[in-house]
Short mmCIF file of N, CA and C in Angstrom, two decimals:
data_model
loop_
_atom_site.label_atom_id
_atom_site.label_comp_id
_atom_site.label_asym_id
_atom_site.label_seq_id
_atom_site.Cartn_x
_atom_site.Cartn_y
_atom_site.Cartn_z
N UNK A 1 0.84 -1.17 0.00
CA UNK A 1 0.00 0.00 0.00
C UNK A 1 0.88 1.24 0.00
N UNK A 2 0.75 2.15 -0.78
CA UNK A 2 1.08 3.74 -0.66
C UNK A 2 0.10 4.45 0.32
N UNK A 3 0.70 4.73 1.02
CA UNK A 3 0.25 5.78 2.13
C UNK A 3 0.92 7.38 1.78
N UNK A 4 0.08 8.01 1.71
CA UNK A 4 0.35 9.12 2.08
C UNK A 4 -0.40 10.10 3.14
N UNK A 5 0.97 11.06 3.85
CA UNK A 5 0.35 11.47 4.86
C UNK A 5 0.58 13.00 4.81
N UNK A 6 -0.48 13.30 4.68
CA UNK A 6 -0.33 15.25 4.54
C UNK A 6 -1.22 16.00 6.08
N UNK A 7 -0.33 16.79 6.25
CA UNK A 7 -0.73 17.72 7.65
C UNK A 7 -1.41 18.95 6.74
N UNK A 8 -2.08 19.67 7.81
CA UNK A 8 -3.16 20.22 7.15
C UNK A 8 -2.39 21.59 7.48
N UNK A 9 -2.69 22.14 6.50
CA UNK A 9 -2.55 23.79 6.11
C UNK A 9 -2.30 24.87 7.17
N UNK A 10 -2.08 25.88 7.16
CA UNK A 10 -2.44 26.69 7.89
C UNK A 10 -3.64 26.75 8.26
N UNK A 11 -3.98 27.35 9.65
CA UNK A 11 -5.69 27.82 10.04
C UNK A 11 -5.49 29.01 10.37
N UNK A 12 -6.81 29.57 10.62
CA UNK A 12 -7.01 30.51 11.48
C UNK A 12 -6.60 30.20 12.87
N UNK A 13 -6.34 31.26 13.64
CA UNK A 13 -5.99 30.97 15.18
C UNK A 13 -7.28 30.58 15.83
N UNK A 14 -8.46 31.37 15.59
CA UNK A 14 -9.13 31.67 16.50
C UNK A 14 -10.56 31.10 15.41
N UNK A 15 -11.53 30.32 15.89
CA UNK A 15 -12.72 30.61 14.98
C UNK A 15 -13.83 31.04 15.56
N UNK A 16 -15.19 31.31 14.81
CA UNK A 16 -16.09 32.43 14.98
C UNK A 16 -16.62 31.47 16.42
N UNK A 17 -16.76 30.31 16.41
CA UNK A 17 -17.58 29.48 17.35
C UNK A 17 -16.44 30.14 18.82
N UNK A 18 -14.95 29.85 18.54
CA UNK A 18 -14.74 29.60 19.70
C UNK A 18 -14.03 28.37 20.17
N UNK A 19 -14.30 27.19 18.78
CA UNK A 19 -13.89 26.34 19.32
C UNK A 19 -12.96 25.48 18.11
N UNK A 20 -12.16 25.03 18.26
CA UNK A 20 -10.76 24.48 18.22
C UNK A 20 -11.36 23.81 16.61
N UNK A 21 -12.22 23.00 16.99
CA UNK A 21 -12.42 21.84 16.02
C UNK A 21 -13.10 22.63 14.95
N UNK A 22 -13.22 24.04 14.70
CA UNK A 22 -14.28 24.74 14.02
C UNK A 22 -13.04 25.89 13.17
N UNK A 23 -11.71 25.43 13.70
CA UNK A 23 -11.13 26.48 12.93
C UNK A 23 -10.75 25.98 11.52
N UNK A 24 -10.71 27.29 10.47
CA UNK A 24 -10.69 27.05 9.42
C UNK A 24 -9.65 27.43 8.92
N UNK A 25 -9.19 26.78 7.61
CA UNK A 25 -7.79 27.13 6.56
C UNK A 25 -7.37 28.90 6.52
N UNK A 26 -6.72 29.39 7.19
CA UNK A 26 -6.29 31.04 6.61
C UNK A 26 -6.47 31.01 5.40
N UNK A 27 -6.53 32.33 5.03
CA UNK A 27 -6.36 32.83 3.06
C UNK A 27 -5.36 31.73 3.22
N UNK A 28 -3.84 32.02 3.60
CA UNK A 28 -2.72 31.72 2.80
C UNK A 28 -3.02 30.60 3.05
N UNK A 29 -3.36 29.60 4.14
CA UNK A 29 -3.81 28.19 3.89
C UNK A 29 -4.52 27.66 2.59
N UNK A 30 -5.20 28.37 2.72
CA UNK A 30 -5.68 27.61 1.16
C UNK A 30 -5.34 28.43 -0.07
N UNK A 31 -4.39 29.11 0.05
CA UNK A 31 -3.87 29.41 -0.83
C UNK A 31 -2.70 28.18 -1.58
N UNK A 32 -1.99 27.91 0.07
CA UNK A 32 -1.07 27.15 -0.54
C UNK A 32 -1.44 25.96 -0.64
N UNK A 33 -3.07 25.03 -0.22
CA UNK A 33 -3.21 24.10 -0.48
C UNK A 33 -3.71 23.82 -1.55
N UNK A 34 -4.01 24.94 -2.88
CA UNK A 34 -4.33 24.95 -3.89
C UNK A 34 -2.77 24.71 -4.79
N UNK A 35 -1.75 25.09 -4.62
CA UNK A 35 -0.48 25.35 -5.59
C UNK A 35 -0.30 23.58 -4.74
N UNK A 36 -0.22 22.84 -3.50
CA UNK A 36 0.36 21.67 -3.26
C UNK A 36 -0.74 20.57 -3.92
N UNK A 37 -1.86 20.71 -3.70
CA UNK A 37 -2.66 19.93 -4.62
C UNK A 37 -2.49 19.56 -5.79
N UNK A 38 -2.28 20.46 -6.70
CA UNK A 38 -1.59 20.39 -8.03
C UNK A 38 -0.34 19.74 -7.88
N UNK A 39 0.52 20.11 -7.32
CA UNK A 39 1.60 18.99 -7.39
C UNK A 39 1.58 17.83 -6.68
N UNK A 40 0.78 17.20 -5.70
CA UNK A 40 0.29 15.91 -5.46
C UNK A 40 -0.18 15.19 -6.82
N UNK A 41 -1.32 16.26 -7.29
CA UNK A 41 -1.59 15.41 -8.59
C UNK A 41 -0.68 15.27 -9.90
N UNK A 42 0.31 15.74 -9.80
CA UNK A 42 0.93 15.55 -10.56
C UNK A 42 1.94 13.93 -10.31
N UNK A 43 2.18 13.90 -9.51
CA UNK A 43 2.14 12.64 -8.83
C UNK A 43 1.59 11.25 -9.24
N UNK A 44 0.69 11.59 -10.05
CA UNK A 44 -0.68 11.08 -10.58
C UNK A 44 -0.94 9.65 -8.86
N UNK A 45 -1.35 10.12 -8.17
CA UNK A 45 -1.49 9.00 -7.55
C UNK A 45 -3.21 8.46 -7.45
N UNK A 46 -3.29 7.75 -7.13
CA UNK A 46 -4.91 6.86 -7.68
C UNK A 46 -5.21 6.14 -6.28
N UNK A 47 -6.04 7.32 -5.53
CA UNK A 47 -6.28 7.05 -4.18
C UNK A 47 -7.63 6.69 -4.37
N UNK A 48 -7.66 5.21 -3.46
CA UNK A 48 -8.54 4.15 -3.47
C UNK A 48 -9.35 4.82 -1.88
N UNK A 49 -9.08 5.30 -1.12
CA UNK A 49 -9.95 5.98 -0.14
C UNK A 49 -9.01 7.25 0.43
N UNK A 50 -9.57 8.25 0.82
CA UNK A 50 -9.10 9.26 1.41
C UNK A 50 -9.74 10.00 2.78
N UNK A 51 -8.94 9.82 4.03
CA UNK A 51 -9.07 9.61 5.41
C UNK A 51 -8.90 11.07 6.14
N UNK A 52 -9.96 11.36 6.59
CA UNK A 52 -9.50 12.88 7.20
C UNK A 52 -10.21 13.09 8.84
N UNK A 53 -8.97 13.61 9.10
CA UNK A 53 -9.61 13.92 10.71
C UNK A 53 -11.32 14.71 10.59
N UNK A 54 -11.81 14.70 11.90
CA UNK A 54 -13.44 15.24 11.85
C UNK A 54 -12.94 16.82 12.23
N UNK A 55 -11.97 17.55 12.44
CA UNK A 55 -11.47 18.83 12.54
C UNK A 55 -11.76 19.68 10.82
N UNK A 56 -12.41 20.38 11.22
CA UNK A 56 -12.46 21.49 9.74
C UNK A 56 -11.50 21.55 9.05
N UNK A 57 -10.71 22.01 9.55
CA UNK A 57 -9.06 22.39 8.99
C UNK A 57 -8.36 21.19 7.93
N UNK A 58 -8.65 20.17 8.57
CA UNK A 58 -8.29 18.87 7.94
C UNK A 58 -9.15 18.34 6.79
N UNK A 59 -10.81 18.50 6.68
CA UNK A 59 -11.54 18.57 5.96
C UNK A 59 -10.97 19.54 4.45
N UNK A 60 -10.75 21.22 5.07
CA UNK A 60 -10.36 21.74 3.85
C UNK A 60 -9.16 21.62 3.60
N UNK A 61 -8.10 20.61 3.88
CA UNK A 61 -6.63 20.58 3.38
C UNK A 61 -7.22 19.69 2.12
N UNK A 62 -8.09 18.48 2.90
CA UNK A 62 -8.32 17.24 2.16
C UNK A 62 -9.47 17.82 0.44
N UNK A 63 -10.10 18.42 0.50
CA UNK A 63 -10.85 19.10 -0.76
C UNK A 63 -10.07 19.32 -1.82
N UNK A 64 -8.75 20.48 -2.11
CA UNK A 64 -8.32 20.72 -3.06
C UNK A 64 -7.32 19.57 -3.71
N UNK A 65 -6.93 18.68 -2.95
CA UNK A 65 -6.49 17.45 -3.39
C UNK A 65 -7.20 16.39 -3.81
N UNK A 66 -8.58 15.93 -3.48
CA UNK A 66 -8.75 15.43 -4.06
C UNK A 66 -9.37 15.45 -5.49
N UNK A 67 -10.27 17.02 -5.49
CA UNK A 67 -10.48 17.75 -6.74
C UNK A 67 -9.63 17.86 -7.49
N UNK A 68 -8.15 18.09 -7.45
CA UNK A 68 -6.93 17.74 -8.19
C UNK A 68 -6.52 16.52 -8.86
N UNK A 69 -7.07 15.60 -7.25
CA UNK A 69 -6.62 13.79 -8.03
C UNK A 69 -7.63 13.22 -8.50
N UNK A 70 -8.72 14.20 -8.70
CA UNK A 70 -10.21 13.20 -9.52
C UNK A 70 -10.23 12.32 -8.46
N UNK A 71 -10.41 12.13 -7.16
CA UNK A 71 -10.49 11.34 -6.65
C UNK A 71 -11.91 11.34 -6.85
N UNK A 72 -12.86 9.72 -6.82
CA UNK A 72 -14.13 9.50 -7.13
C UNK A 72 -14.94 9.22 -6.08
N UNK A 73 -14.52 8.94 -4.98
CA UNK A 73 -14.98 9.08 -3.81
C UNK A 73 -15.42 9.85 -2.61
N UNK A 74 -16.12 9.88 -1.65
CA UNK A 74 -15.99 10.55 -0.33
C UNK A 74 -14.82 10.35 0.24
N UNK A 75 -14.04 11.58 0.78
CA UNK A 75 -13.33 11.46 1.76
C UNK A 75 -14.55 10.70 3.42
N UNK A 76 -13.29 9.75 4.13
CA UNK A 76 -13.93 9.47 5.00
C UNK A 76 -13.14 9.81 6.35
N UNK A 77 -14.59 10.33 6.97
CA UNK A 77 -14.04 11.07 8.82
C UNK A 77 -13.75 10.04 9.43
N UNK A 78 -12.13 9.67 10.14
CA UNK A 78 -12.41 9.13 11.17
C UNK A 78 -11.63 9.48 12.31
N UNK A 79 -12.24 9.33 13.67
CA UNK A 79 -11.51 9.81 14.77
C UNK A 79 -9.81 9.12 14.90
N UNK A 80 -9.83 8.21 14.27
CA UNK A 80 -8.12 7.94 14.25
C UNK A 80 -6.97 8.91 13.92
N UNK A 81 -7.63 10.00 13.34
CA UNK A 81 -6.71 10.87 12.95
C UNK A 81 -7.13 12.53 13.90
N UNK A 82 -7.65 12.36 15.01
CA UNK A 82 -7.27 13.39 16.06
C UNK A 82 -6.42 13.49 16.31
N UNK A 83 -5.50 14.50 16.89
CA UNK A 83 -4.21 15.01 17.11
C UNK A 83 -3.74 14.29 18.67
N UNK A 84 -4.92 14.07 19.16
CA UNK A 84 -4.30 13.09 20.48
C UNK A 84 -4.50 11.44 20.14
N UNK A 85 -4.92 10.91 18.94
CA UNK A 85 -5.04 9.89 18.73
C UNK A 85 -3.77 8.54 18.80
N UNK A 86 -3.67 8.24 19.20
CA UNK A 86 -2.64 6.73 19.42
C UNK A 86 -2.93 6.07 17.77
N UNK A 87 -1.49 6.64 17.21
CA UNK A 87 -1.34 5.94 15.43
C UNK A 87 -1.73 4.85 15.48
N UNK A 88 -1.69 3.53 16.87
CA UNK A 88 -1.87 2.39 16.24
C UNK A 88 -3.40 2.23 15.46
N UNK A 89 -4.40 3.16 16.29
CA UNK A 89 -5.76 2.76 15.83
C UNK A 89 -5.91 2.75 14.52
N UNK A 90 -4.85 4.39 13.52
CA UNK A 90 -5.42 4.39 12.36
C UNK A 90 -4.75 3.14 11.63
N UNK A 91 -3.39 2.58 12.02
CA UNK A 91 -2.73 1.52 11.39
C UNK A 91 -3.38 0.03 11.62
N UNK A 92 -4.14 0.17 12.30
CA UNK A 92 -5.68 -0.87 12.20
C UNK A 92 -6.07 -0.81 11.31
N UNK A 93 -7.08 0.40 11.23
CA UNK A 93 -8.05 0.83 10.07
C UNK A 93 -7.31 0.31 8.63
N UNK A 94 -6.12 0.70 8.59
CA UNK A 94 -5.70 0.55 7.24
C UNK A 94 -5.00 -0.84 6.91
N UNK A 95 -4.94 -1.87 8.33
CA UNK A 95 -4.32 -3.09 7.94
C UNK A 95 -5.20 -3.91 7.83
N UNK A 96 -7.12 -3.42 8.53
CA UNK A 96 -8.34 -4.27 7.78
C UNK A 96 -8.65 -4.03 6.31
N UNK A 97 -7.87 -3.09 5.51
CA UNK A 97 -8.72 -2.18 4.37
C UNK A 97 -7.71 -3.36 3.04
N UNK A 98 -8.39 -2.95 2.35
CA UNK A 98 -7.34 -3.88 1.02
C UNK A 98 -7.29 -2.59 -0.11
N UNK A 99 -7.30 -1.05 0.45
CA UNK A 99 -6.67 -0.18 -0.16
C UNK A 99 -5.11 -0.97 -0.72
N UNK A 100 -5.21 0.48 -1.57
CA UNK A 100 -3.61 0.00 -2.45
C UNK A 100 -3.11 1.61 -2.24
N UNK A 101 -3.73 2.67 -2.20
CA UNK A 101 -2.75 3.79 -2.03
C UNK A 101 -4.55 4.61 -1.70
N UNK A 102 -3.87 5.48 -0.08
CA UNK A 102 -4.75 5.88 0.73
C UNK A 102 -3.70 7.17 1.12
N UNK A 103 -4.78 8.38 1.06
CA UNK A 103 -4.01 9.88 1.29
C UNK A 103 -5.09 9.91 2.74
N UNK A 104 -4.04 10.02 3.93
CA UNK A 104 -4.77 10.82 5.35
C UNK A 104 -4.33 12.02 5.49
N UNK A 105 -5.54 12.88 6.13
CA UNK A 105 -5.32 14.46 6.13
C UNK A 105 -5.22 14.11 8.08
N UNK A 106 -3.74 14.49 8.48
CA UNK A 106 -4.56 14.97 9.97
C UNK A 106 -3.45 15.89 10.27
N UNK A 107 -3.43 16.09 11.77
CA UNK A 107 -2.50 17.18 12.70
C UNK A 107 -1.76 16.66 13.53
N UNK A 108 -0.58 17.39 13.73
CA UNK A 108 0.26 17.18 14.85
C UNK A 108 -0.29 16.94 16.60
N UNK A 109 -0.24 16.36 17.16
CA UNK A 109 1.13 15.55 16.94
C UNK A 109 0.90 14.14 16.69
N UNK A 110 -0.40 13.95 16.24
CA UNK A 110 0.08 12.35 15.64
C UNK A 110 0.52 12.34 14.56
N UNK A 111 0.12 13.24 13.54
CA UNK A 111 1.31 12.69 12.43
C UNK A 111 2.72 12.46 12.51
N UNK A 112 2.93 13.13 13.52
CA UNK A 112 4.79 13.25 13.83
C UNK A 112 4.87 11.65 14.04
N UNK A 113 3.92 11.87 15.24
CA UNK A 113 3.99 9.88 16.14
C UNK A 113 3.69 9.00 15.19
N UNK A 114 2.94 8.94 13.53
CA UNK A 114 2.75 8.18 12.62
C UNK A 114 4.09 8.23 12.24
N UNK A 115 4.32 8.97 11.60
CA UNK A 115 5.64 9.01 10.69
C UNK A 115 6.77 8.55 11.48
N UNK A 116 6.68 8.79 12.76
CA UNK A 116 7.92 8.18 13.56
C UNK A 116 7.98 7.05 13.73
N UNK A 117 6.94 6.26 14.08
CA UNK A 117 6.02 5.04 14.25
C UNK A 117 6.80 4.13 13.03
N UNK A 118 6.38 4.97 11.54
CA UNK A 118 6.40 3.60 10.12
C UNK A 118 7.94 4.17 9.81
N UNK A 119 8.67 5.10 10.41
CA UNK A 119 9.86 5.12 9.66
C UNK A 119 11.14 4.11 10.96
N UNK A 120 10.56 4.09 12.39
CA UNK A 120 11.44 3.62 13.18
C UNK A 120 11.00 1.88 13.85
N UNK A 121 9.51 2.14 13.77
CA UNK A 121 8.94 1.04 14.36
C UNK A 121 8.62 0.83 15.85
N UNK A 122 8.91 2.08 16.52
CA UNK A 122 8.82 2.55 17.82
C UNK A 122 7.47 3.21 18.13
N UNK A 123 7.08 3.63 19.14
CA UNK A 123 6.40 4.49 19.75
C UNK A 123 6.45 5.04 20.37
N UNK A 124 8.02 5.49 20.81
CA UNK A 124 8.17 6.98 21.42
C UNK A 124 9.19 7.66 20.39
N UNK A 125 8.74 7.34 19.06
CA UNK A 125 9.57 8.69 18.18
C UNK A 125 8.59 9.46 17.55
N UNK A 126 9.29 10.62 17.48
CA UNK A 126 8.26 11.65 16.80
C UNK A 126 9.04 12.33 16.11
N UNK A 127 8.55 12.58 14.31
CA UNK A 127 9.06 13.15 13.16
C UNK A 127 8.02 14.35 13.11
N UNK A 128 8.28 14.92 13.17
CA UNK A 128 6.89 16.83 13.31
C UNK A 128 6.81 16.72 11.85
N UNK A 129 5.94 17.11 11.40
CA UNK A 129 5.72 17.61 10.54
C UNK A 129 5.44 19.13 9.73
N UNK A 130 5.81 19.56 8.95
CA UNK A 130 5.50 21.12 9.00
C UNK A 130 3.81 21.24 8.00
N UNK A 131 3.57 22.70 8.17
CA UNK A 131 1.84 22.36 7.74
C UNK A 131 2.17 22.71 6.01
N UNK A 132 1.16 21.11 5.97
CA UNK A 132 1.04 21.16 4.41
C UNK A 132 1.90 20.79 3.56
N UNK A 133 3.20 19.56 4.39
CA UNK A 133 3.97 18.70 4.24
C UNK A 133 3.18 17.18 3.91
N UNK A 134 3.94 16.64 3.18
CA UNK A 134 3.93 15.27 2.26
C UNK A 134 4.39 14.33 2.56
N UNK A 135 4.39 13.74 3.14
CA UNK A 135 5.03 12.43 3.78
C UNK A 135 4.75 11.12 2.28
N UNK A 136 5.09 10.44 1.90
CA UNK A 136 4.96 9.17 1.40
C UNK A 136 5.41 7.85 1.31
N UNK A 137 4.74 7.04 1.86
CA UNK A 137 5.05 5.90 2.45
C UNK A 137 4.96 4.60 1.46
N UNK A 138 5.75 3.22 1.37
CA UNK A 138 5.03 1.91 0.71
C UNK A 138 5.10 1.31 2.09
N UNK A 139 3.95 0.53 2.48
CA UNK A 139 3.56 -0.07 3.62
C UNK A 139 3.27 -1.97 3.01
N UNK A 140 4.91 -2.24 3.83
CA UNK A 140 4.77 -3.83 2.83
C UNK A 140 4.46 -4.90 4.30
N UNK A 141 3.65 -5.88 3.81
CA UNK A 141 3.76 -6.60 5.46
C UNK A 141 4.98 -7.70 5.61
N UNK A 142 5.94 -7.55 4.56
CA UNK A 142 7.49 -8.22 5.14
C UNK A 142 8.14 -7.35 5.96
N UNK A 143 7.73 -6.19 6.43
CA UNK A 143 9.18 -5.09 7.02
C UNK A 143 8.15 -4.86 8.65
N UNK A 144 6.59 -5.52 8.65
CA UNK A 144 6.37 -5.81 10.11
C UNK A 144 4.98 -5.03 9.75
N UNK A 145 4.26 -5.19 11.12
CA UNK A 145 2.92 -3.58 11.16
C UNK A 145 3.24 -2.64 11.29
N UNK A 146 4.01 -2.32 12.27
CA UNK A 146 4.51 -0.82 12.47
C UNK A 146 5.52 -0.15 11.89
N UNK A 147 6.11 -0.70 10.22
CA UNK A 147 7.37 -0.12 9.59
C UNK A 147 6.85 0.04 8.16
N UNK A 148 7.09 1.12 7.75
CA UNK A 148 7.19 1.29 6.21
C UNK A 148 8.41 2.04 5.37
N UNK A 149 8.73 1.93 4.49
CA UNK A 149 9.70 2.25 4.00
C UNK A 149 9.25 3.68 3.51
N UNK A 150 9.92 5.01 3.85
CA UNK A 150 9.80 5.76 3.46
C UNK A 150 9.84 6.17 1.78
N UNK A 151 9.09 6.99 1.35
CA UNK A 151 9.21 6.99 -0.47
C UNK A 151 9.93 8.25 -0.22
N UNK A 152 9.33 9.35 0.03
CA UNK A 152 9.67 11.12 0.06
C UNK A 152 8.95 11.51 1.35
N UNK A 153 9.58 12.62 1.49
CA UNK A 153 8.93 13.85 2.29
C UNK A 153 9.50 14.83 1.56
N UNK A 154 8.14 15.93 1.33
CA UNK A 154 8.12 16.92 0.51
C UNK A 154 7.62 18.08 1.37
N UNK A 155 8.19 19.15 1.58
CA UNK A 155 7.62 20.03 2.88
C UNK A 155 7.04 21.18 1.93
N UNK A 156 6.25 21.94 2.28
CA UNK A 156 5.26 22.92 1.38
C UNK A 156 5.85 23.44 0.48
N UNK A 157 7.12 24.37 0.91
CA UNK A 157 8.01 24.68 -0.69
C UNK A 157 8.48 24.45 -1.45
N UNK A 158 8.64 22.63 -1.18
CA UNK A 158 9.39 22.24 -2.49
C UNK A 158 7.73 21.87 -3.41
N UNK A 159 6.91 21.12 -2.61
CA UNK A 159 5.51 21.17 -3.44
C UNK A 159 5.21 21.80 -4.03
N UNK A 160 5.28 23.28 -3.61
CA UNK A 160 4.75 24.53 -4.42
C UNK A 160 5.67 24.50 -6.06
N UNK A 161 7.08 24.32 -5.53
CA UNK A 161 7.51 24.16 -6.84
C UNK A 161 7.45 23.28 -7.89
N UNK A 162 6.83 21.95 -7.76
CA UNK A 162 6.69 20.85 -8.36
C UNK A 162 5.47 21.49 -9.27
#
C-alpha cells in the first residue's frame, strides 16, 4: 500500500464558534493548499480511499487534493486521525482495508507519532511535521505492522515548486 500522509494547512488561530475543532484554513492556507494539490496530482497518484480527521481544517486541506486527483470518492471522517489519537488505531483501520494507495489528512502531533512510528517502528519517536507537508510511504507486510519504507517527504516549498 502507498500511504500518504499530509498535515493540514495553515488555520485561522481563532474561529467564529470559539472552538478548536471549528477552525478554518487562513487565506494563505488555502492558498497554498491549492499550488500543493496540483503537485500531489501531478504525482498522478490513484487514491482508493481518502481519510481525514473530523477537525475542519483537515476537511479543507483534504478538498483541493482530491479535486486535483479526480479522486471519485468521499473522503472518510475518522476519529483515528485526532491530534491526540494513538497511530496504532489508524494503522488498524488501514491493515483491515485492502486499499492499495490511501491519502490521510490529519495534525500534529500524531502525524509526527505516525511518521515516527512507520519510519522507526517505535512508539516513542516523533518526526513533526511542517503544515502542508507530504510524507509518502510503501507499507509492505514483510518489514512488520509498524514499519514502512519511506518513499519522500516533501515540505510545502518544495511542493509549491513541483
Amino acid at each position: 500500500m502507498l500511504l500518504y500522509i499530509l498535515r493540514h494547512a495553515e488555520a485561522e488561530a481563532l474561529s467564529p464558534t470559539g472552538l478548536d475543532a471549528d477552525r478554518a484554513l487562513s487565506e494563505a492556507g488555502t492558498k497554498r493548499m491549492k499550488a500543493v494539490a496540483r503537485a500531489i496530482a501531478r504525482m498522478e497518484p490513484d487514491f482508493d480511499a481518502v481519510l481525514v480527521s473530523p477537525l475542519l481544517r483537515a476537511k479543507e486541506t483534504a478538498e483541493p487534493v482530491t479535486a486535483a486527483c479526480r479522486f471519485r470518492g468521499e473522503p472518510r471522517v475518522t476519529e483515528a486521525l485526532l491530534p491526540g489519537s494513538d497511530p496504532q488505531h489508524l494503522l488498524d483501520e488501514l491493515a483491515a482495508s485492502e486499499w492499495k494507495s490511501v491519502l490521510v489528512v490529519g495534525h500534529e502531533p500524531h502525524v509526527g507519532r505516525l511518521v515516527g512510528r512507520l519510519v522507526s517502528g517505535r512508539r516513542d519517536v516523533e518526526v513533526p511535521m511542517k503544515k502542508a507537508a507530504l510524507a509518502v510511504f510503501e507499507v509492505s507486510p514483510h518489514l512488520g505492522a509498524d514499519r514502512a519504507e519511506l518513499r519522500s517527504y516533501l515540505p510545502p516549498r518544495v511542493l509549491e515548486r513541483l
